[in-house]
Amino acid sequence: MTMPSPLQDKSKAFALEIIRVCNEIKRDKRESVLTNQLIRSGTSVGANIREAMYAHGKADFIAKLQIALKECSESEYWLELLIESGYYNDSVILKQCTEVKRLLIASINTAKRTTPAGV
């Protein structure tokens, strides 16, 4: 078992909140196209971070975190659409997404700096 990390903890909390938000929107607004996209990308962030913890070397680790960052950015887009279209009105989830995105960027940058040349 890997040691807990703020990135893993926050991405899992984000995924759980995404599930809650999507279920609420589906129930209250009967919207499923955007929420289906969001649930896929929002839960994928933490899954890719978890996968990175078992990467085959530094390059694989960075690649998995970059995939997580792409999924996080996509989630941010779907959240913006849901909020700006009026399907959802609590921007706390968007702030949570931004926090995970910042942690991912910092983690990727740190990993790149600590990677020896040629790896």
Short mmCIF file of C-alpha atoms in Angstrom, two decimals:
data_model
loop_
_atom_site.label_atom_id
_atom_site.label_comp_id
_atom_site.label_asym_id
_atom_site.label_seq_id
_atom_site.Cartn_x
_atom_site.Cartn_y
_atom_site.Cartn_z
CA MET A 1 0.00 0.00 0.00
CA THR A 2 1.30 3.46 -0.91
CA MET A 3 1.62 6.28 1.55
CA PRO A 4 -1.29 8.71 1.47
CA SER A 5 -0.58 11.96 -0.33
CA PRO A 6 -2.50 15.24 -0.51
CA LEU A 7 -2.85 14.77 -4.27
CA GLN A 8 -4.35 11.29 -3.90
CA ASP A 9 -6.62 12.40 -1.06
CA LYS A 10 -7.87 15.52 -2.83
CA SER A 11 -8.39 13.76 -6.16
CA LYS A 12 -10.42 11.02 -4.46
CA ALA A 13 -12.50 13.59 -2.57
CA PHE A 14 -13.00 15.41 -5.89
CA ALA A 15 -14.18 12.19 -7.59
CA LEU A 16 -16.65 11.51 -4.78
CA GLU A 17 -17.98 15.06 -5.03
CA ILE A 18 -18.26 14.72 -8.83
CA ILE A 19 -20.38 11.58 -8.34
CA ARG A 20 -22.60 13.41 -5.84
CA VAL A 21 -22.99 16.49 -8.06
CA CYS A 22 -23.74 14.44 -11.19
CA ASN A 23 -26.34 12.37 -9.37
CA GLU A 24 -27.97 15.54 -8.05
CA ILE A 25 -28.08 17.16 -11.50
CA LYS A 26 -29.46 13.99 -13.11
CA ARG A 27 -32.13 13.72 -10.43
CA ASP A 28 -33.16 17.39 -10.28
CA LYS A 29 -32.58 18.64 -13.83
CA ARG A 30 -32.85 15.41 -15.84
CA GLU A 31 -29.60 16.28 -17.62
CA SER A 32 -27.37 13.35 -18.57
CA VAL A 33 -25.22 14.25 -21.59
CA LEU A 34 -22.93 16.71 -19.78
CA THR A 35 -23.02 14.81 -16.48
CA ASN A 36 -22.01 11.55 -18.16
CA GLN A 37 -18.99 13.31 -19.65
CA LEU A 38 -18.15 14.91 -16.30
CA ILE A 39 -18.41 11.70 -14.31
CA ARG A 40 -16.01 9.97 -16.72
CA SER A 41 -13.39 12.71 -16.66
CA GLY A 42 -13.85 13.64 -13.00
CA THR A 43 -13.35 10.13 -11.69
CA SER A 44 -10.52 9.46 -14.15
CA VAL A 45 -8.33 12.10 -12.50
CA GLY A 46 -7.87 10.11 -9.30
CA ALA A 47 -7.64 6.81 -11.16
CA ASN A 48 -4.70 8.09 -13.20
CA ILE A 49 -3.02 9.50 -10.10
CA ARG A 50 -3.43 6.14 -8.40
CA GLU A 51 -2.00 4.43 -11.47
CA ALA A 52 0.99 6.82 -11.41
CA MET A 53 1.91 5.55 -7.95
CA TYR A 54 2.76 2.20 -9.57
CA ALA A 55 4.44 3.60 -12.67
CA HIS A 56 7.32 1.85 -14.43
CA GLY A 57 9.86 4.58 -13.84
CA LYS A 58 9.89 8.36 -13.77
CA ALA A 59 8.80 8.89 -17.39
CA ASP A 60 5.74 6.67 -16.91
CA PHE A 61 4.97 8.46 -13.63
CA ILE A 62 5.05 11.86 -15.36
CA ALA A 63 2.98 10.56 -18.28
CA LYS A 64 0.24 9.27 -15.94
CA LEU A 65 0.15 12.58 -14.07
CA GLN A 66 -0.11 14.43 -17.39
CA ILE A 67 -3.10 12.26 -18.35
CA ALA A 68 -4.66 13.09 -14.96
CA LEU A 69 -4.05 16.79 -15.68
CA LYS A 70 -5.80 16.50 -19.06
CA GLU A 71 -8.77 14.78 -17.41
CA CYS A 72 -8.84 17.47 -14.73
CA SER A 73 -8.86 20.20 -17.36
CA GLU A 74 -11.68 18.43 -19.20
CA SER A 75 -13.64 18.17 -15.93
CA GLU A 76 -13.13 21.88 -15.41
CA TYR A 77 -14.66 22.51 -18.84
CA TRP A 78 -17.76 20.37 -18.15
CA LEU A 79 -18.20 22.04 -14.76
CA GLU A 80 -17.99 25.48 -16.36
CA LEU A 81 -20.65 24.47 -18.89
CA LEU A 82 -22.96 23.09 -16.19
CA ILE A 83 -22.56 26.19 -14.03
CA GLU A 84 -22.79 28.76 -16.83
CA SER A 85 -25.81 27.03 -18.39
CA GLY A 86 -27.67 27.06 -15.07
CA TYR A 87 -27.77 23.31 -14.49
CA TYR A 88 -25.68 23.71 -11.34
CA ASN A 89 -25.05 26.82 -9.25
CA ASP A 90 -22.45 25.92 -6.60
CA SER A 91 -18.95 26.84 -7.77
CA VAL A 92 -17.24 25.10 -4.82
CA ILE A 93 -16.72 22.00 -6.98
CA LEU A 94 -15.00 24.16 -9.60
CA LYS A 95 -12.62 25.50 -6.92
CA GLN A 96 -11.93 21.93 -5.83
CA CYS A 97 -11.10 21.05 -9.44
CA THR A 98 -8.74 24.03 -9.70
CA GLU A 99 -6.97 22.97 -6.50
CA VAL A 100 -6.41 19.43 -7.83
CA LYS A 101 -5.18 20.92 -11.12
CA ARG A 102 -2.65 23.12 -9.30
CA LEU A 103 -1.37 20.16 -7.28
CA LEU A 104 -1.00 18.13 -10.48
CA ILE A 105 0.95 20.90 -12.22
CA ALA A 106 3.23 21.27 -9.20
CA SER A 107 3.77 17.50 -8.99
CA ILE A 108 4.57 17.23 -12.70
CA ASN A 109 6.99 20.15 -12.52
CA THR A 110 8.71 18.68 -9.46
CA ALA A 111 9.00 15.27 -11.09
CA LYS A 112 10.47 16.82 -14.25
CA ARG A 113 13.04 18.80 -12.27
CA THR A 114 14.17 15.73 -10.37
CA THR A 115 14.48 13.58 -13.49
CA PRO A 116 18.08 13.08 -14.61
CA ALA A 117 18.92 14.13 -18.16
CA GLY A 118 18.31 11.43 -20.73
CA VAL A 119 15.58 9.65 -18.76
#
